[in-house]
Structure formats: C-alpha cells, structure tokens
Amino acid sequence: MKKYLITGGAGFIGSNFIRYLFSTYPDIRIVNLDKLTYAGNLDNLKDFEHDSRYRFVHGDICDAGLVDSLMPDVNVVVNFAAESHVDRSIGSPDEFIKTDIFGCFVLLEAARKHGVDRFMQISTDEVYGSIENGRFSETDALMPSSPYSASKAGADRLVYSYYVTYKLPVVIPRSSNNFGPYQFPEKLISLFITNALDEKALPIYGDGRNVRDWLYVMDNCEALDLILNKGRDGEVYNVGAGNEKMNIDITTQILRDTGNSEALMTYVEDRKGHDRRYALDIGKITSLGWTPRHNFESALSETVAWYRDNRWWWEKLKSGEYLEYYQNHYKRKL
Ligand code: NAD
Ligand code: TYD
C-alpha cells in the first residue's frame, strides 16, 4: 500500500493534490505535515478531517526530529512545503531560505536514512528565470531572479544531488503558474477574482504585459501523479499548459466574468526584478502520457464561480494578519 508523506498539504496545490489522490486511489494513507503559515489552512481539507486514511501533523519541515519520526511510516514523500510568493520573498527572504532550502534538506536526510520508494520535490518553472522568445527545456541553465525562485532552484538541485550521490529515487516536476480553488488570495488570479467580487481595485504591476503560462491545478495534479508513478529516477519534468497570457488579458476576463468594468484596473509600481515571460517546452511529460485536459478560459470562469460561491473560505483570509501584511507592503500601490 502506498503511504505518502505530503508536506505543505494544507496549502493551495498540496490540498488539491491530497483530494485528487483520495478520489483516484481509495486505498492509500496520507500524512500531511504542515506548519500552517499564513498560507496553510485546515479549511482546505475539512472533508478529510475524520477520515481514517488521513493524518494531519502540525509541524515544520525544518524540525529534523519530527521529520525523522514520520519517515518510517511512509514510502512516498512529496514536498510541497514552501514559502511560495515572490513579493513576500522580495520583502523578507529569510523564511524562503529556511523552508525552501533547509527544510528540503531535512526531508532528504530523513528519506535517505529510512529509505523511500519515491521522493518528489515540487519545483517551479521560475527556476529558469525569464525568457523573451522560445521555451525552456529541462536541460537549460537555471537563472532564477527572485529570492523565491533562487531558493527553489537551490532545493531543486540539492534533490538531484541526492539522486547522484546517494541513489535516492527522486523526481522533480517544474510546473508553471497554477490557478484554481483554494489558492490564497495574494497571487494574481485569486487576488484579482476576490478583489473584483468586492468591487475593489486590481493592482496591475508595471505595464501588465508580463506573460505566464497558466495551468489549471487539477491538470497539474494529474501530471504530478504521473511523474510520481512513471517518471524516471533523477529526472526533471516541465509541466505547463501552453496557456501563455498577459496579466492584462487575465484581468479583462476576470472583470468580464465578475460583471465589473475596466475602471477597477489600477496600474501600480512594478515588482522589483519582475520576470517578463515564462514558457516551457513540455515534450518530455507529453511523451510520458500527459496533456492538460482543461481549456483555459472555461477553467478560469469555473474558478471565478468557485470564489463567488465560497466567500466563507476567502473572506476571513483577507482580514486580520493578512490585511495587516497587505496594508504594510502594498499601501503605496493602492
Ligand atoms: P502555498 O503557499 O499555498 O502553500 C504552501 C504550504 O506550505 C502552506 O500550507 C504552508 O503552511 C506550508 N509551509 C510553509 N512553510 C512550511 C514549513 N516550514 N513546514 C511545513 N509546512 C510549511 O503554496 P502553493 O501555491 O500550494 O505551492 C506549493 C508548492 O508548489 C511550492 O513548493 C511552490 O514553490 C510550488 N509551485 C507553485 C506554483 C503555483 O503557481 N502556485 C507553481 C509551481 C510550483
Ligand atoms: P503571481 O501570481 O505572484 O505569480 P508569479 O510572480 O510567481 O508568476 O504573479 C503573476 C503575474 O501577475 C506576475 O507577472 C506579477 C503579476 N501581478 C500583478 O500584476 N499584480 C498583483 O497584485 C500580483 C500578485 C501579481
């Protein structure tokens, strides 16, 4: 039986992945280790709270004693745990270095000591840096440009070194920007949808023409599962959907779907070191047998509908601690 240690499973992608695994493989066990930072939220997995196949452990991946105590009971490790927001990494990089690099090292050491069948490190397309034309393939050089992406690049290569040095059976997906339900309302799509539903300004950085390749989170979950099961040891897999969109185009659709006018579009100071464009060659994962199944425009409309129907989930996240952070860091822009 597969017994997973999923870290960061109460965040956006991790919680969607846990839900995906339980609905796809009823006979599995999952331990979810999460520190519950501002981005971790037990509401994301409320439906599994009393499920005997599921155990939540509140803790830090940097806690070697705790991680070591969990490892003997699992045979698959999936590390989602990270500080994940570029803007926060610009303001205070410390936690990114600790969690994204050191925390990953702690997990690797425990996995090496106890032995696991698979160790999947959730990396990101941001490790390549920005690309004006063309697409990055898995063998291209890493040129990360924010403290977030640099910390992810460090972990990505550290994981690879455990394959080369210790033969730990690792796989490393590099996914593009995800969107969908349960995304903390600070990233472009979740922030803009929730702001638009409240008829608040949508702060567009710079000229709004930066491009990201948007991937619906359920498509990403299917890709991650395939990589976990069929990926070759030590290999990197790009995961993108080919949905290259400028931020202003996404903004326009969100305004249309929420019934708002373009008056909410507010151009603000650009992000420092703002990557212009991300784009991935996905030939390798396509050969493994995956293609994204969701159309971008309809998945975005479904996502808008989810946030419209689930105010209970996000309204409280936009008050209290989050609001304080938001006001301190962004008041000059709004
Ligand atoms: P998220 O910020 O929503 O969730 C991160 C989770 O990690 C939270 O539940 C948080 O509490 C937990 N966490 C943070 N520090 C921890 C620690 N020290 N110990 C234990 N748990 C800790 O992030 P997300 O958007 O779901 O991203 C998940 C992973 O996927 C990250 O590794 C991120 O780099 C990667 N990724 C994200 C995207 C994207 O578009 N969101 C794209 C590619 C890769
Ligand atoms: P984000 O969702 O933070 O993802 P990432 O920077 O990791 O790709 O940002 C996506 C794009 O949207 C990026 O070009 C920055 C831009 N953006 C805004 O214009 N305004 C915002 O308030 C945010 C959060 C992002």
XYZ file of N, CA and C in Angstrom, residues 113-289:
531
model
N 17.985 8.279 5.150
C 18.251 7.399 6.306
C 17.273 6.223 6.342
N 15.989 6.530 6.132
C 14.975 5.476 6.295
C 14.683 4.744 4.992
N 15.023 5.362 3.871
C 14.746 4.744 2.571
C 13.290 4.963 2.184
N 13.057 5.475 0.976
C 11.680 5.632 0.465
C 11.685 5.163 -0.996
N 10.496 4.841 -1.501
C 10.405 4.391 -2.897
C 10.454 5.572 -3.861
N 9.995 6.729 -3.399
C 9.944 7.915 -4.248
C 10.060 9.175 -3.403
N 10.784 10.155 -3.898
C 10.856 11.476 -3.269
C 10.584 12.479 -4.380
N 9.439 13.141 -4.303
C 9.115 14.126 -5.358
C 9.226 15.536 -4.773
N 10.115 16.306 -5.371
C 10.311 17.700 -4.967
C 9.529 18.589 -5.919
N 8.560 19.338 -5.385
C 7.761 20.211 -6.245
C 8.559 21.476 -6.550
N 9.118 21.521 -7.748
C 9.886 22.693 -8.161
C 8.984 23.606 -8.999
N 9.562 24.515 -9.722
C 8.766 25.517 -10.440
C 9.467 25.952 -11.727
N 8.686 26.410 -12.682
C 9.286 26.942 -13.917
C 10.108 28.203 -13.643
N 9.888 28.824 -12.469
C 10.588 30.085 -12.185
C 12.085 29.885 -11.979
N 12.519 28.616 -11.795
C 13.959 28.382 -11.602
C 14.753 28.731 -12.862
N 14.110 28.714 -14.037
C 14.822 29.042 -15.275
C 15.037 30.542 -15.422
N 14.222 31.339 -14.740
C 14.236 32.781 -14.967
C 13.355 33.138 -16.150
N 13.557 34.352 -16.651
C 12.686 34.893 -17.693
C 13.210 34.539 -19.082
N 12.295 34.410 -20.044
C 12.719 34.120 -21.425
C 11.913 35.005 -22.384
N 12.616 35.728 -23.233
C 11.927 36.647 -24.167
C 11.221 35.884 -25.277
N 11.966 34.937 -25.907
C 11.410 34.151 -27.019
C 11.734 32.684 -26.785
N 10.923 31.804 -27.347
C 11.193 30.370 -27.228
C 10.705 29.806 -25.903
N 11.156 28.592 -25.593
C 10.685 27.889 -24.393
C 11.846 27.182 -23.717
N 11.769 27.081 -22.406
C 12.822 26.371 -21.684
C 12.587 24.865 -21.729
N 13.678 24.122 -21.955
C 13.578 22.675 -21.779
C 14.365 22.289 -20.528
N 14.169 21.051 -20.099
C 14.652 20.600 -18.796
C 16.164 20.718 -18.632
N 16.897 20.723 -19.752
C 18.358 20.765 -19.634
C 18.913 22.187 -19.692
N 18.050 23.185 -19.830
C 18.535 24.566 -19.877
C 19.090 25.008 -18.509
N 19.959 26.014 -18.584
C 20.574 26.529 -17.355
C 19.521 27.195 -16.467
N 19.753 27.149 -15.166
C 18.848 27.814 -14.221
C 19.371 29.218 -13.941
N 18.501 30.206 -14.142
C 18.878 31.604 -13.888
C 17.783 32.281 -13.072
N 17.513 31.785 -11.870
C 16.401 32.338 -11.077
C 16.681 33.790 -10.702
N 15.623 34.601 -10.631
C 15.880 36.021 -10.423
C 15.214 36.623 -9.190
N 14.491 35.845 -8.413
C 13.955 36.381 -7.154
C 14.462 35.496 -6.021
N 14.447 35.992 -4.785
C 14.836 35.111 -3.669
C 13.951 33.857 -3.620
N 12.694 33.979 -4.010
C 11.828 32.783 -4.063
C 12.370 31.773 -5.070
N 12.544 32.212 -6.310
C 12.934 31.239 -7.337
C 14.354 30.729 -7.115
N 15.210 31.567 -6.521
C 16.577 31.106 -6.236
C 16.555 30.043 -5.141
N 15.680 30.220 -4.153
C 15.614 29.196 -3.097
C 15.039 27.900 -3.669
N 14.084 28.009 -4.571
C 13.516 26.804 -5.209
C 14.576 26.124 -6.097
N 15.394 26.925 -6.760
C 16.450 26.345 -7.608
C 17.470 25.606 -6.741
N 17.790 26.193 -5.580
C 18.726 25.527 -4.663
C 18.199 24.168 -4.254
N 16.927 24.114 -3.879
C 16.332 22.845 -3.442
C 16.266 21.852 -4.600
N 15.897 22.348 -5.759
C 15.771 21.517 -6.965
C 17.087 20.773 -7.223
N 18.194 21.489 -7.172
C 19.493 20.867 -7.457
C 20.000 20.042 -6.271
N 19.633 20.444 -5.052
C 20.010 19.639 -3.880
C 19.357 18.259 -3.971
N 18.098 18.243 -4.381
C 17.376 16.972 -4.534
C 18.076 16.111 -5.601
N 18.432 16.737 -6.694
C 19.145 15.997 -7.748
C 20.447 15.403 -7.206
N 21.151 16.169 -6.370
C 22.431 15.681 -5.831
C 22.228 14.438 -4.965
N 21.064 14.313 -4.331
C 20.797 13.116 -3.515
C 20.540 11.899 -4.405
N 20.111 12.139 -5.616
C 19.984 11.031 -6.571
C 21.382 10.596 -7.032
N 22.187 11.582 -7.436
C 23.510 11.253 -7.976
C 24.394 10.639 -6.886
N 24.374 11.256 -5.715
C 25.302 10.843 -4.660
C 24.832 9.603 -3.904
N 23.528 9.595 -3.534
C 23.035 8.523 -2.651
C 22.044 7.589 -3.329
N 21.788 7.827 -4.618
C 20.813 6.996 -5.361
C 19.403 7.079 -4.772
N 19.079 8.182 -4.121
C 17.704 8.383 -3.654
C 16.809 8.518 -4.891
N 15.711 7.763 -4.968
C 14.877 7.790 -6.189
C 13.994 9.043 -6.263
N 14.567 10.113 -6.762
C 13.875 11.402 -6.771
C 13.277 11.689 -8.144
N 12.227 12.509 -8.175
C 11.729 13.122 -9.410
C 11.424 14.582 -9.100
N 11.558 15.425 -10.125
C 11.477 16.874 -9.891
C 10.595 17.534 -10.951
N 9.295 17.696 -10.678
C 8.453 18.441 -11.621
C 8.675 19.950 -11.498
N 8.727 20.611 -12.638
C 8.785 22.091 -12.649
C 7.511 22.591 -13.314
N 6.537 22.943 -12.504
C 5.234 23.369 -13.029
C 5.199 24.870 -13.248
N 4.317 25.263 -14.157
C 4.097 26.696 -14.395
C 3.035 27.220 -13.415
N 2.629 28.475 -13.585
C 1.691 29.111 -12.647
C 0.360 28.365 -12.580
N -0.010 27.936 -11.390
C -1.289 27.240 -11.187
C -2.394 28.227 -10.819
N -3.622 27.847 -11.142
C -4.786 28.591 -10.632
C -5.912 27.599 -10.383
N -6.863 28.007 -9.532
C -7.985 27.131 -9.212
C -8.476 27.401 -7.800
N -9.328 26.493 -7.279
C -9.875 26.678 -5.941
C -8.812 26.579 -4.850
N -9.057 27.225 -3.711
C -8.210 27.165 -2.510
C -6.843 27.820 -2.686
N -6.730 28.769 -3.602
C -5.448 29.489 -3.720
C -5.501 30.728 -2.841
N -4.514 30.871 -1.980
C -4.509 32.012 -1.058
C -4.641 33.315 -1.855
N -5.525 34.213 -1.413
C -5.814 35.405 -2.239
C -4.724 36.477 -2.208
N -3.537 36.059 -2.671
C -2.429 37.012 -2.824
C -1.778 36.866 -4.199
N -2.052 35.753 -4.892
C -1.479 35.541 -6.215
C -2.395 36.215 -7.241
N -1.867 36.447 -8.437
C -2.608 37.264 -9.407
C -4.082 36.852 -9.528
N -4.331 35.586 -9.868
C -5.709 35.215 -10.201
C -6.614 35.196 -8.971
N -6.152 34.610 -7.873
C -7.025 34.548 -6.686
C -7.234 35.937 -6.075
N -6.190 36.775 -6.108
C -6.333 38.137 -5.579
C -7.298 38.952 -6.433
N -7.114 38.862 -7.747
C -7.925 39.699 -8.634
C -9.389 39.252 -8.625
N -9.628 37.935 -8.575
C -11.031 37.482 -8.536
C -11.690 37.991 -7.253
N -11.019 37.801 -6.110
C -11.660 38.180 -4.845
C -11.792 39.701 -4.730
N -10.796 40.438 -5.214
C -10.948 41.902 -5.228
C -12.123 42.303 -6.115
N -12.202 41.685 -7.302
C -13.271 42.056 -8.242
C -14.641 41.730 -7.652
N -14.750 40.600 -6.951
C -16.047 40.248 -6.346
C -16.458 41.277 -5.299
N -15.453 41.946 -4.704
C -15.735 43.006 -3.722
C -15.696 44.398 -4.357
N -15.599 44.419 -5.682
C -15.507 45.680 -6.423
C -14.367 46.566 -5.940
N -13.230 45.919 -5.667
C -12.028 46.656 -5.242
C -11.037 46.719 -6.403
N -10.071 47.654 -6.279
C -9.084 47.849 -7.356
C -8.248 46.590 -7.591
N -7.855 46.371 -8.849
C -6.964 45.263 -9.211
C -5.590 45.862 -9.536
N -4.607 45.684 -8.625
C -3.300 46.342 -8.810
C -2.413 45.636 -9.832
N -2.301 46.225 -11.018
C -1.515 45.621 -12.104
C -0.096 46.186 -12.052
N 0.876 45.305 -11.919
C 2.270 45.754 -11.828
C 2.783 46.193 -13.204
N 3.491 47.322 -13.214
C 4.160 47.777 -14.445
C 3.164 47.988 -15.569
N 3.523 47.475 -16.767
C 2.627 47.687 -17.917
C 1.611 46.557 -18.079
N 1.668 45.563 -17.200
C 0.672 44.479 -17.246
C 0.863 43.518 -18.406
N 1.994 43.619 -19.082
C 2.192 42.772 -20.264
C 3.130 41.593 -19.997
N 3.404 41.341 -18.731
C 4.199 40.156 -18.390
C 3.379 38.913 -18.701
N 4.091 37.870 -19.123
C 3.404 36.655 -19.581
C 3.724 35.484 -18.659
N 2.677 34.738 -18.301
C 2.823 33.483 -17.565
C 2.066 32.403 -18.333
N 2.486 31.151 -18.144
C 1.790 30.014 -18.757
C 0.892 29.409 -17.677
N -0.412 29.647 -17.778
C -1.328 29.293 -16.681
C -1.827 27.860 -16.796
N -1.752 27.156 -15.670
C -2.052 25.723 -15.604
C -3.135 25.502 -14.551
N -4.237 24.880 -14.967
C -5.310 24.613 -14.002
C -4.819 23.574 -12.997
N -5.081 23.802 -11.720
C -4.469 22.970 -10.687
C -4.817 21.485 -10.825
N -6.018 21.161 -11.341
C -6.365 19.742 -11.487
C -5.539 19.084 -12.591
N -5.213 19.834 -13.640
C -4.311 19.295 -14.665
C -2.925 19.053 -14.057
N -2.497 19.995 -13.226
C -1.189 19.823 -12.578
C -1.188 18.576 -11.692
N -2.273 18.360 -10.940
C -2.336 17.180 -10.054
C -2.176 15.898 -10.865
N -2.824 15.836 -12.015
C -2.702 14.633 -12.857
C -1.259 14.464 -13.340
N -0.630 15.558 -13.702
C 0.761 15.484 -14.159
C 1.680 15.025 -13.020
N 1.467 15.580 -11.833
C 2.322 15.214 -10.693
C 2.171 13.735 -10.368
N 0.946 13.248 -10.433
C 0.700 11.829 -10.146
C 1.407 10.945 -11.177
N 1.346 11.361 -12.425
C 2.003 10.584 -13.482
C 3.527 10.565 -13.271
N 4.072 11.716 -12.933
C 5.523 11.799 -12.708
C 5.926 10.923 -11.517
N 5.099 10.974 -10.484
C 5.356 10.151 -9.288
C 5.400 8.671 -9.662
N 4.495 8.248 -10.538
C 4.376 6.823 -10.868
C 5.261 6.381 -12.030
N 5.431 7.280 -13.013
C 6.122 6.834 -14.231
C 7.419 7.587 -14.514
N 7.687 8.646 -13.752
C 8.895 9.436 -14.002
C 10.139 8.618 -13.712
N 11.205 8.953 -14.431
C 12.455 8.201 -14.211
C 13.268 8.847 -13.100
N 13.927 8.000 -12.315
C 14.728 8.488 -11.189
C 15.698 9.585 -11.631
N 15.762 10.638 -10.847
C 16.730 11.710 -11.077
C 16.310 12.712 -12.133
N 15.113 12.503 -12.734
C 14.736 13.348 -13.870
C 13.867 14.550 -13.466
N 14.014 15.586 -14.283
C 13.189 16.796 -14.160
C 12.101 16.725 -15.222
N 10.887 17.171 -14.895
C 9.798 17.221 -15.889
C 9.141 18.597 -15.851
N 9.185 19.296 -16.969
C 8.418 20.537 -17.094
C 6.933 20.208 -17.167
N 6.105 21.032 -16.500
C 4.646 20.865 -16.592
C 4.035 22.232 -16.887
N 3.582 22.404 -18.113
C 2.950 23.664 -18.498
C 1.782 23.347 -19.406
N 0.909 24.332 -19.624
C -0.286 24.052 -20.413
C -0.280 24.781 -21.752
N 0.747 25.595 -21.983
C 0.792 26.364 -23.221
C -0.214 27.506 -23.241
N -0.729 27.871 -22.060
C -1.675 28.994 -21.976
C -0.915 30.269 -21.644
N -0.208 30.784 -22.626
C 0.572 32.000 -22.367
C -0.352 33.204 -22.407
N -0.462 33.885 -21.278
C -1.386 35.031 -21.199
C -0.675 36.214 -20.562
N -0.993 37.411 -21.079
C -0.516 38.626 -20.422
C -1.433 38.913 -19.232
N -0.857 39.524 -18.190
C -1.651 39.811 -16.993
C -2.895 40.647 -17.314
N -2.760 41.578 -18.256
C -3.927 42.418 -18.564
C -5.051 41.605 -19.223
N -4.685 40.576 -19.973
C -5.737 39.757 -20.607
C -6.502 38.956 -19.551
N -5.764 38.461 -18.581
C -6.425 37.728 -17.495
C -7.331 38.671 -16.711
N -6.819 39.867 -16.471
C -7.594 40.864 -15.728
C -8.907 41.163 -16.451
N -8.811 41.307 -17.752
C -10.006 41.623 -18.541
C -11.044 40.510 -18.415
N -10.598 39.263 -18.507
C -11.582 38.168 -18.385
C -12.201 38.134 -16.978
N -11.373 38.356 -15.957
C -11.911 38.330 -14.589
C -12.961 39.434 -14.421
N -12.672 40.606 -14.967
C -13.642 41.716 -14.857
C -14.934 41.353 -15.576
N -14.790 40.724 -16.745
C -15.981 40.333 -17.506
C -16.784 39.279 -16.731
N -16.088 38.258 -16.231
C -16.786 37.161 -15.530
C -17.442 37.617 -14.235
N -16.896 38.676 -13.618
C -17.488 39.143 -12.360
C -18.444 40.310 -12.599
N -18.634 40.684 -13.854
C -19.589 41.749 -14.175
C -19.105 43.128 -13.775
N -17.770 43.326 -13.799
C -17.221 44.634 -13.438
C -16.673 45.369 -14.661
N -16.460 46.681 -14.484
C -15.920 47.465 -15.598
C -14.408 47.590 -15.455
N -13.771 48.034 -16.541
C -12.309 48.163 -16.534
C -11.829 49.283 -15.616
N -12.758 50.032 -15.033
C -12.376 51.102 -14.111
C -11.625 50.536 -12.894
N -11.809 49.248 -12.612
C -11.101 48.663 -11.453
C -9.623 48.401 -11.743
N -9.239 48.412 -13.032
C -7.823 48.167 -13.380
C -6.984 49.337 -12.887
N -5.992 49.046 -12.034
C -5.190 50.109 -11.441
C -3.713 49.795 -11.652
N -3.052 50.586 -12.457
C -1.627 50.332 -12.714
C -0.813 50.851 -11.539
N 0.063 49.986 -10.993
C 0.868 50.363 -9.830
C 2.344 50.121 -10.167
N 3.188 50.556 -9.222
C 4.637 50.388 -9.378
C 4.987 48.929 -9.702
N 5.968 48.737 -10.559
C 6.333 47.374 -10.961
C 7.018 46.629 -9.818
N 6.919 45.305 -9.867
C 7.661 44.441 -8.933
C 9.148 44.566 -9.242
N 9.989 44.562 -8.204
C 11.449 44.580 -8.425
C 11.870 43.288 -9.119
N 12.699 43.407 -10.149
C 13.232 42.215 -10.839
C 12.145 41.379 -11.496
N 11.088 42.017 -11.927
C 9.900 41.317 -12.442
C 10.209 40.513 -13.710
N 10.103 39.185 -13.632
C 10.347 38.345 -14.812
C 9.302 38.652 -15.878
N 9.785 38.822 -17.127
C 8.870 39.237 -18.196
C 8.004 38.088 -18.691
N 8.629 36.956 -18.902
C 7.861 35.866 -19.516
C 8.405 34.520 -19.057
N 7.482 33.594 -18.783
C 7.857 32.198 -18.540
C 7.224 31.355 -19.640
N 7.988 30.390 -20.169
C 7.422 29.483 -21.176
C 8.208 28.176 -21.154
N 7.498 27.079 -21.235
C 8.102 25.750 -21.086
C 7.893 24.889 -22.315
N 8.905 24.104 -22.632
C 8.752 23.006 -23.595
C 8.242 21.806 -22.785
N 7.079 21.273 -23.183
C 6.514 20.173 -22.380
C 6.583 18.826 -23.115
N 7.486 18.747 -24.090
C 7.619 17.499 -24.858
C 7.881 16.284 -23.980
N 8.670 16.470 -22.923
C 9.080 15.310 -22.114
C 7.898 14.704 -21.357
N 7.086 15.548 -20.736
C 5.941 14.990 -19.987
C 4.844 14.534 -20.941
N 4.768 15.165 -22.098
C 3.799 14.707 -23.090
C 4.141 13.279 -23.518
N 5.442 13.004 -23.692
C 5.853 11.639 -24.067
C 5.537 10.637 -22.970
N 5.513 11.110 -21.747
C 5.177 10.216 -20.616
C 3.680 9.877 -20.616
N 2.876 10.694 -21.319
C 1.455 10.367 -21.442
C 0.502 11.394 -20.840
